[in-house]
Each structure stands twice: as C-alpha cells, then as structure tokens.
XYZ file of N, CA and C in Angstrom:
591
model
N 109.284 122.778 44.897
C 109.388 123.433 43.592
C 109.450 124.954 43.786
N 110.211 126.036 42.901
C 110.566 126.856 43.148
C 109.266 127.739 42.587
N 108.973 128.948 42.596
C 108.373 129.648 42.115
C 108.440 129.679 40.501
N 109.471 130.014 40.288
C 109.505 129.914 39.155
C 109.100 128.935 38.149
N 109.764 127.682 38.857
C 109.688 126.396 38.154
C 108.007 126.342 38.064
N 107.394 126.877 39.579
C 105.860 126.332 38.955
C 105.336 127.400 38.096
N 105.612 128.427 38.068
C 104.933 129.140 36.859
C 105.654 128.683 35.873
N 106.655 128.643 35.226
C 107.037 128.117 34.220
C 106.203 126.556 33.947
N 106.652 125.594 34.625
C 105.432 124.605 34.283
C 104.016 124.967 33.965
N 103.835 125.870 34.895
C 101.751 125.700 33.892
C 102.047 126.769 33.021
N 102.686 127.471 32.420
C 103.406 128.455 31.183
C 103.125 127.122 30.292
N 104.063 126.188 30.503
C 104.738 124.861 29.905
C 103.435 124.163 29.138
N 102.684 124.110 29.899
C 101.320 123.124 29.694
C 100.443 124.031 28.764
N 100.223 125.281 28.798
C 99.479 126.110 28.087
C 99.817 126.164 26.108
N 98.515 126.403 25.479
C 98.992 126.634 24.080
C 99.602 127.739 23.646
N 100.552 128.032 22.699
C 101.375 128.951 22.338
C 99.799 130.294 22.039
N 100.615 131.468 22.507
C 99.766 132.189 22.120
C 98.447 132.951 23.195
N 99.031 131.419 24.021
C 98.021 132.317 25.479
C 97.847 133.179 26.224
N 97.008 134.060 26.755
C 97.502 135.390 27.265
C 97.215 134.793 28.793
N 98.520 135.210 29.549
C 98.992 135.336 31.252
C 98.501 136.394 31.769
N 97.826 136.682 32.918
C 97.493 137.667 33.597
C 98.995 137.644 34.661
N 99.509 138.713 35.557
C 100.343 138.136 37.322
C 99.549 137.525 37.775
N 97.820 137.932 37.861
C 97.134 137.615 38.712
C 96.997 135.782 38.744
N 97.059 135.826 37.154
C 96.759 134.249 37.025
C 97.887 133.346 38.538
N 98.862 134.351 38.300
C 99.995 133.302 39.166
C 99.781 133.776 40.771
N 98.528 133.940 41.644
C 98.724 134.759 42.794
C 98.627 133.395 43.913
N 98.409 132.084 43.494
C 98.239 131.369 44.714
C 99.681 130.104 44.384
N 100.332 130.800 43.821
C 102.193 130.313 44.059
C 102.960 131.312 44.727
N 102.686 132.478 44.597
C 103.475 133.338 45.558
C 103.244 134.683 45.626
N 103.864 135.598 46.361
C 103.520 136.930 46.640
C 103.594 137.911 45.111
N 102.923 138.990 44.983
C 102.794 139.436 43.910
C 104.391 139.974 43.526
N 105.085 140.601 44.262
C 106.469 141.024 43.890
C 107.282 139.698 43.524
N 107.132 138.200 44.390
C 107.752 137.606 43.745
C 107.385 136.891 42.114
N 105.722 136.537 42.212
C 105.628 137.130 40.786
C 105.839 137.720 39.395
N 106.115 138.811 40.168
C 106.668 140.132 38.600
C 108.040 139.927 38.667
N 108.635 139.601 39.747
C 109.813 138.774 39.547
C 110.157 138.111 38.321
N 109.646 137.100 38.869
C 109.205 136.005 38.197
C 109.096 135.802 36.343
N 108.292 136.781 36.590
C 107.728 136.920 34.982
C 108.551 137.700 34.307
N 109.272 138.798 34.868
C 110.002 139.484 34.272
C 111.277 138.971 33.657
N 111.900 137.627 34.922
C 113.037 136.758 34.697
C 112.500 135.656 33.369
N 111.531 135.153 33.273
C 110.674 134.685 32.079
C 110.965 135.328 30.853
N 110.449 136.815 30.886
C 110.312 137.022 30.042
C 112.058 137.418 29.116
N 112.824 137.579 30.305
C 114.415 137.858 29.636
C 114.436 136.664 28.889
N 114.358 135.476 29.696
C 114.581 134.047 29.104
C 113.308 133.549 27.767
N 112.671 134.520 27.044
C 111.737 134.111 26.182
C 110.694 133.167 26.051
N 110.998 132.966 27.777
C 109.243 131.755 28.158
C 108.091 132.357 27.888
N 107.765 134.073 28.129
C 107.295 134.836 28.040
C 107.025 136.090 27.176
N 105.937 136.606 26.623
C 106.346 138.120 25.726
C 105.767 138.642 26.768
N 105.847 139.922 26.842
C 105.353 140.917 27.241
C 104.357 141.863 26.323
N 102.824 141.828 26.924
C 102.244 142.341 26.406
C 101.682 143.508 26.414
N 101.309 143.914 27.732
C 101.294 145.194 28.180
C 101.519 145.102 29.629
N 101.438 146.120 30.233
C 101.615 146.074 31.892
C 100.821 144.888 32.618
N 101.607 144.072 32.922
C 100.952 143.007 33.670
C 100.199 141.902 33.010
N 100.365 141.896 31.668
C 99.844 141.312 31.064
C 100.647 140.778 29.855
N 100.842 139.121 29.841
C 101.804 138.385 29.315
C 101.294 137.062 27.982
N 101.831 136.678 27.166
C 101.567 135.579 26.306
C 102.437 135.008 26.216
N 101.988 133.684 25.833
C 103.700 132.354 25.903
C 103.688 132.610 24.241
N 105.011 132.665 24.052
C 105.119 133.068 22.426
C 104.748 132.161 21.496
N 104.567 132.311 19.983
C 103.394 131.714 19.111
C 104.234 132.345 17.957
N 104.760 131.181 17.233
C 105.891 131.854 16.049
C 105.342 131.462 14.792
N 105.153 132.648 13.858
C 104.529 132.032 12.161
C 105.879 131.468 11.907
N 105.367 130.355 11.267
C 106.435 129.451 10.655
C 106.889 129.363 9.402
N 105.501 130.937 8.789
C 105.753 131.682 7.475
C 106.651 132.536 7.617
N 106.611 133.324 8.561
C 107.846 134.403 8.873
C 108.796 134.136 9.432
N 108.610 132.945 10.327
C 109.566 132.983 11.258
C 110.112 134.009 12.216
N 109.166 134.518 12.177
C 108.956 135.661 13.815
C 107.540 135.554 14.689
N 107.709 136.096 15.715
C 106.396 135.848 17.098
C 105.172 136.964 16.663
N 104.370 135.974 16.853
C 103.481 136.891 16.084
C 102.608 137.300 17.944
N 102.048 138.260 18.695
C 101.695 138.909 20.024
C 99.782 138.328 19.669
N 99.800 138.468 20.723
C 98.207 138.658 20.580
C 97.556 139.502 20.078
N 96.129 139.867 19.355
C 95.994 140.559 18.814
C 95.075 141.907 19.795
N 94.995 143.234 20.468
C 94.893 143.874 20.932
C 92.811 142.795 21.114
N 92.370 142.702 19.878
C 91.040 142.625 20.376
C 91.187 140.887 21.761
N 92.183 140.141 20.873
C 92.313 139.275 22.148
C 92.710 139.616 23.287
N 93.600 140.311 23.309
C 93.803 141.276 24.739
C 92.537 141.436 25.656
N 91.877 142.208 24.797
C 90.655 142.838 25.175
C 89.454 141.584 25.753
N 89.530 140.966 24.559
C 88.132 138.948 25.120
C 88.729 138.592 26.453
N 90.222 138.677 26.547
C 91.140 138.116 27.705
C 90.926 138.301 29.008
N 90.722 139.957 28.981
C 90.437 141.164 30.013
C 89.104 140.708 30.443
N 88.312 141.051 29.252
C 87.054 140.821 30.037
C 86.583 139.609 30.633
N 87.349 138.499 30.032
C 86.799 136.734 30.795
C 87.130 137.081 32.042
N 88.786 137.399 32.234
C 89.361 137.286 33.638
C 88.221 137.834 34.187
N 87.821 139.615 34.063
C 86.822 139.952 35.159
C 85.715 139.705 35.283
N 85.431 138.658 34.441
C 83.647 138.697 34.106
C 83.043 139.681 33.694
N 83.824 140.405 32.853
C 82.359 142.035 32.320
C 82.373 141.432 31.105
N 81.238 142.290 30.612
C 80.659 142.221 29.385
C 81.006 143.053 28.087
N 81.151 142.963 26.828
C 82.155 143.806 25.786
C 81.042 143.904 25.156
N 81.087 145.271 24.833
C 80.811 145.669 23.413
C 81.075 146.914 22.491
N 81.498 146.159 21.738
C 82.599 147.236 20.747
C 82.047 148.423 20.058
N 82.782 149.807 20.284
C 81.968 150.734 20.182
C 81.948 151.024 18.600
N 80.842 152.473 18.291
C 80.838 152.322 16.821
C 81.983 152.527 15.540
N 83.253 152.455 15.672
C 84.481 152.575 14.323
C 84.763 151.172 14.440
N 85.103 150.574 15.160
C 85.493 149.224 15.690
C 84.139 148.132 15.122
N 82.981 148.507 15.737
C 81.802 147.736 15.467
C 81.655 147.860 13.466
N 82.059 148.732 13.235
C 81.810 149.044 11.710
C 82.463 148.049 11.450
N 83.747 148.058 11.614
C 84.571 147.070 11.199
C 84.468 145.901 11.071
N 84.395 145.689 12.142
C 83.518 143.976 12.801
C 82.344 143.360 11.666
N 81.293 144.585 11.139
C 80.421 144.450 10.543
C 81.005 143.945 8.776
N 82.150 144.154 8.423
C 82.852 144.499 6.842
C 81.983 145.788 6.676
N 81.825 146.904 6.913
C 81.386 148.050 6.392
C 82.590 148.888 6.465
N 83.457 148.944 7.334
C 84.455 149.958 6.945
C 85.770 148.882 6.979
N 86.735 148.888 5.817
C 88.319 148.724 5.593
C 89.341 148.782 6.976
N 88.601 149.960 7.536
C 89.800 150.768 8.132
C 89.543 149.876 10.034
N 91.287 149.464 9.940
C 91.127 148.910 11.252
C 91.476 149.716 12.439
N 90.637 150.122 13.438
C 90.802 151.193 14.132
C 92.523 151.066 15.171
N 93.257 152.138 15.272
C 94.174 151.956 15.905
C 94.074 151.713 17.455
N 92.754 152.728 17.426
C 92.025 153.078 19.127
C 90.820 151.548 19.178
N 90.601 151.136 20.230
C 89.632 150.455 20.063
C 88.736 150.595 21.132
N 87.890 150.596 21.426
C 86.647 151.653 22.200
C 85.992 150.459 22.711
N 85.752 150.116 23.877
C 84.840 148.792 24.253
C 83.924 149.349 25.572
N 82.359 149.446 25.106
C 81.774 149.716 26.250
C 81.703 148.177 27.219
N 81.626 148.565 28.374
C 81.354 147.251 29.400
C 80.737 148.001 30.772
N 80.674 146.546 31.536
C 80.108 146.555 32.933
C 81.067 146.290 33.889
N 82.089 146.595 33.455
C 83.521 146.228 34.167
C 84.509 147.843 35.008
N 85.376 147.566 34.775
C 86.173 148.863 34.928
C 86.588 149.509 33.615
N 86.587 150.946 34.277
C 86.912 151.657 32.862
C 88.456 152.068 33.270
N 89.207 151.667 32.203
C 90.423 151.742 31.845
C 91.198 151.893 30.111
N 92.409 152.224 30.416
C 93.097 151.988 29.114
C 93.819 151.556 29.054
N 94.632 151.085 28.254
C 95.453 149.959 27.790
C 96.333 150.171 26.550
N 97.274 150.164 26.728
C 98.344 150.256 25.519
C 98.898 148.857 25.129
N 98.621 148.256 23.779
C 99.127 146.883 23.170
C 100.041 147.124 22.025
N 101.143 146.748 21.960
C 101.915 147.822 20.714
C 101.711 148.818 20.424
N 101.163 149.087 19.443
C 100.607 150.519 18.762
C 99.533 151.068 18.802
N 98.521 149.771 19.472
C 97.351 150.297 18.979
C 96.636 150.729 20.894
N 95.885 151.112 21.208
C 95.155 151.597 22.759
C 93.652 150.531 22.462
N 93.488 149.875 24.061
C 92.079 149.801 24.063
C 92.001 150.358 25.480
N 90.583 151.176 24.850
C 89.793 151.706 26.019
C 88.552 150.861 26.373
N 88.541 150.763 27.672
C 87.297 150.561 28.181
C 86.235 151.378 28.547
N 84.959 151.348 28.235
C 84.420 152.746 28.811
C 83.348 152.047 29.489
N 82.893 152.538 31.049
C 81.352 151.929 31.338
C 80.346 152.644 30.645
N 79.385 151.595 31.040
C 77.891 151.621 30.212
C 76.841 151.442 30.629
N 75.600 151.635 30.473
C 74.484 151.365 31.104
C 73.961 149.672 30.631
N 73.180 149.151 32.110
C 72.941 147.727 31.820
C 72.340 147.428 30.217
N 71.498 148.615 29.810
C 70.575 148.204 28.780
C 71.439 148.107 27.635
N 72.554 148.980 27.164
C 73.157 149.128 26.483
C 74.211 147.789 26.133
N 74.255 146.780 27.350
C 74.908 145.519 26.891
C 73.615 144.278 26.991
N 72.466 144.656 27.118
C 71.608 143.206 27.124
C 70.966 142.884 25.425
N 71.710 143.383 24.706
C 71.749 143.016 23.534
C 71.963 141.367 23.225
N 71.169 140.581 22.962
C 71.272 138.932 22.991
C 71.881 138.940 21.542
N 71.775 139.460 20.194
C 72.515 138.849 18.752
C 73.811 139.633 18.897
N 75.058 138.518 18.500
C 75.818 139.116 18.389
C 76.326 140.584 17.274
N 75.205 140.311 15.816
C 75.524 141.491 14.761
C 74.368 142.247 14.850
N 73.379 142.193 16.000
C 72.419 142.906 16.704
C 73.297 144.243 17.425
N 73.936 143.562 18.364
C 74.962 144.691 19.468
C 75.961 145.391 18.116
N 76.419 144.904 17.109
C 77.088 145.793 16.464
C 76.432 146.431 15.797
N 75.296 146.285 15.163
C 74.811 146.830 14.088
C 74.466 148.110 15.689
N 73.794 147.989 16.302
C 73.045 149.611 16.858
C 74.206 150.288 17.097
N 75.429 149.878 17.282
C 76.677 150.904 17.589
C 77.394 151.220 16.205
N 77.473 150.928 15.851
C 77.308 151.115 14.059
C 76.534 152.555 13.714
N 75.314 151.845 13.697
C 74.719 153.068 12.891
C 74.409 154.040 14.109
N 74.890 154.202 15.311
C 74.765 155.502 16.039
C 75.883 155.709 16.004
N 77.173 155.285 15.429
C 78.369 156.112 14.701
C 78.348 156.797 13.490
N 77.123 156.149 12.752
C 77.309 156.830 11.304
C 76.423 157.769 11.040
N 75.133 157.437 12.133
C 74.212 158.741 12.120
C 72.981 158.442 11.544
N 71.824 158.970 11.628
C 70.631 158.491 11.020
C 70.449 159.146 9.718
N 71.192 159.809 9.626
C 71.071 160.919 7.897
C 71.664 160.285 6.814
N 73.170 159.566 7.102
C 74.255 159.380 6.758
C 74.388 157.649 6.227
N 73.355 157.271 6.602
C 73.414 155.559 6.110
C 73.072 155.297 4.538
N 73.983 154.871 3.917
C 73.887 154.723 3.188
C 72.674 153.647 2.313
N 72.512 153.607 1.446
C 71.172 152.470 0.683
C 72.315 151.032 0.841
N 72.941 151.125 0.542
C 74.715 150.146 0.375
C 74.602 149.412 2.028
N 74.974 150.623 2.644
C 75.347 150.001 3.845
C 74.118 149.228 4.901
N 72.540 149.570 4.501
C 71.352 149.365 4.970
C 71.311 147.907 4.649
N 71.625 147.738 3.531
C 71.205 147.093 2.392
C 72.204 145.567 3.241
N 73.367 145.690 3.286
C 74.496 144.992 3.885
C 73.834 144.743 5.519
N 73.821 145.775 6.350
C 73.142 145.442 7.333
C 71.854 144.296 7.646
N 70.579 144.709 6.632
C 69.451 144.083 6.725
C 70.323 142.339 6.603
N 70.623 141.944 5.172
C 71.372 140.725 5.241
C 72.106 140.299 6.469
N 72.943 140.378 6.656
C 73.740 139.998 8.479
C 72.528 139.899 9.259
N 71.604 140.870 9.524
C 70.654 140.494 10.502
C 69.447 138.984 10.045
N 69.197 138.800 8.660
C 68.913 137.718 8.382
C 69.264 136.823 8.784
N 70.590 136.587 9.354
C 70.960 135.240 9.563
C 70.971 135.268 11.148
N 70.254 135.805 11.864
C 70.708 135.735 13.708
C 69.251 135.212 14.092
N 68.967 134.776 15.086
C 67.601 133.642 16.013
C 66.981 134.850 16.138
N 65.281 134.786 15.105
C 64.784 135.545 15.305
C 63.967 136.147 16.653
N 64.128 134.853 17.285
C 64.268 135.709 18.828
C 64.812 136.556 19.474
N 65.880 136.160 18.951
C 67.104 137.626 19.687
C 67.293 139.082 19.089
N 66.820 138.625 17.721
C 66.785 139.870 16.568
C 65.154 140.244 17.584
N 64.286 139.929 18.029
C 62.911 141.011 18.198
C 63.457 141.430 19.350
N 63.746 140.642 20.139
C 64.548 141.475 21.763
C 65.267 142.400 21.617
N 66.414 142.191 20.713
C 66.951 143.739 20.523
C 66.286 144.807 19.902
N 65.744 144.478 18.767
C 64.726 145.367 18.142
C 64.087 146.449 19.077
N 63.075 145.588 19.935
C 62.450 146.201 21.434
C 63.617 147.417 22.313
N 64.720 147.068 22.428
C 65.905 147.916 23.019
C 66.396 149.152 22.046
N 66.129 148.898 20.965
C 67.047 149.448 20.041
C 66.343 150.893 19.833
N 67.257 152.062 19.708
C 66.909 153.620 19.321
C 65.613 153.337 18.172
N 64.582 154.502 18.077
C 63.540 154.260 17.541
C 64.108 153.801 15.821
N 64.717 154.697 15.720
C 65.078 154.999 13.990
C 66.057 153.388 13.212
N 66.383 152.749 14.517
C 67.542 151.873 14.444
C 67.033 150.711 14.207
N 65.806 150.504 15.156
C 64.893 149.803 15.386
C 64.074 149.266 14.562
N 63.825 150.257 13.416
C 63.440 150.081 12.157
C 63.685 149.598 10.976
N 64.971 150.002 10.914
C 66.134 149.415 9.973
C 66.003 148.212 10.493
N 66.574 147.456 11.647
C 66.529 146.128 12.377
C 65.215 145.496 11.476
N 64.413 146.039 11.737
C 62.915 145.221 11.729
C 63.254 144.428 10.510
N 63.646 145.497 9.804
C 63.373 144.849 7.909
C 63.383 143.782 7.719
N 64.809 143.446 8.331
C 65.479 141.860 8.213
C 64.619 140.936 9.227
N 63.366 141.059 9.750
C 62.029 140.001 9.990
C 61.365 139.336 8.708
C-alpha cells in the first residue's frame, strides 16, 4: 500500500470534522513524504487545511451547504491532547466561556504546561502562554474560569450582576473541588468563591 493510500484510509475511517496532526501520520513514512502527502490530499479535498501542519477531514452543514473548519478553541483541545499539556483559558476568553461577556475573543490566550506558541486559524490567533504548576491545579472546571475572569476584570470593577452570576455557576460544581480551589485562589477571589458554599 502506498503512502498515500494508507493515510488516506485512516483519513477514510475517521469522523468528518477531525483534526490531523503530520505527526499523526509519522510511522507510514518520512515526514517530507508526509507533507507530501497531505498537501496532494488536500488539492484532492480529502483534506482542509487548517493551519501549518495541522489538518481536518471536511464536515459540510447541510444547512449551507459549505465546510464548516474546526473551531480555533478545537484546534486548541486538539493541541493540547496530542501533547499532553494542560489548558486554561485566559481572562477575555474565560469571561466568555463564563456567559459574562457577548464578545467572542478574536485572540485566544491559553495558559498551559506545554509549549508556548502561536497559532493562526483563519482569522482568529491562539496563543499559548506557560504557567506556573499552581495556576493549572485548579480541579472545577467554572472554578479555573471564574479566577481568570475576575483577575481580568479586577477586584474594583466586579460588578453586583456579574458576582451575583458567578456565585450561581459555582453552586453547581463538587463541593470538593470548589474548597480546593478556594484554598489556591487570590485572597479577594477566594472570597467571592466561598459564597457559593
């Protein structure tokens, strides 16, 4: 079987929409024949191109009838499985995540334990930035957003609205994991957290 043919087969087998690393393809053949490879793919529409080195088997709304790409934050879940680091989304992004702010960031800011890099996905950039261990042993998931949150918005600047929205979300996470972070969390942040006990 040719190179191609076997990346195209496990392409073949995968669900529409999946994101390809080259790397995924490194024990069929040499990396140049590879990007070869993928590049000849991607003329032939087995493949999109997503950013440098980084590929999805296409995934068509059947409302539009056009390919709809991965979405930059899947990019990003993608990145970090392959390397094993850890994400967490910094505070404009984390707002978001939270429904406190509308606005979907163009930039998207991800601290980790991985490599720090950037990344261009259509229009929008994700950055990676490293971080200190403590800063990702956050166990609730709207635990890790909420403290990057409100050390984006500031301790002056929180609104009664947005406290108010916060405390709720933290109601609903294992109050185990809500006191562990609590314990981690900036003094002032920490407090706010508590409420929702």
């Amino acid at each position: 079987m040719s190179i191609d043919d076997q990346i195209e087969n496990r392409i073949s087998k995968a669900k529409e929409g999946t994101i390809f690393f080259a790397d995924d393809f490194g024990d069929i053949g040499s990396q140049s024949a590879i990007h070869t490879t993928l590049h000849r793919l991607e003329k032939r529409k087995v493949l999109s191109r997503v950013s440098h080195g980084i590929y999805a088997k296409p995934k068509v709304s059947e409302l539009l009838n056009q390919e709809i790409l991965p979405s930059a934050e899947e990019v990003a879940l993608a990145i970090a499985k392959r390397d094993k680091a850890k994400l967490l989304p910094s505070g404009s992004y984390a707002q978001y995540a939270l429904g406190m702010s509308t606005q979907i960031p163009l930039k998207l800011v991800y601290y980790t334990d991985g490599k720090a890099r950037t990344i261009k996905v259509g229009n929008r950039t994700i950055q990676f930035r490293r971080t200190t261990p403590k800063n990702l042993a956050l166990k609730s998931e709207v635990g890790r957003l909420v403290v990057q949150a409100l050390r984006d918005i500031g301790k002056d600047k929180l609104t009664l609205q947005e406290e108010e929205k916060i405390i709720s979300l933290l109601k609903k996470e294992d109050i185990k994991d809500l006191k562990h972070d609590i314990a981690l969390a900036p003094q002032w942040i920490a407090e706010i957290m508590a409420k929702a006990l």
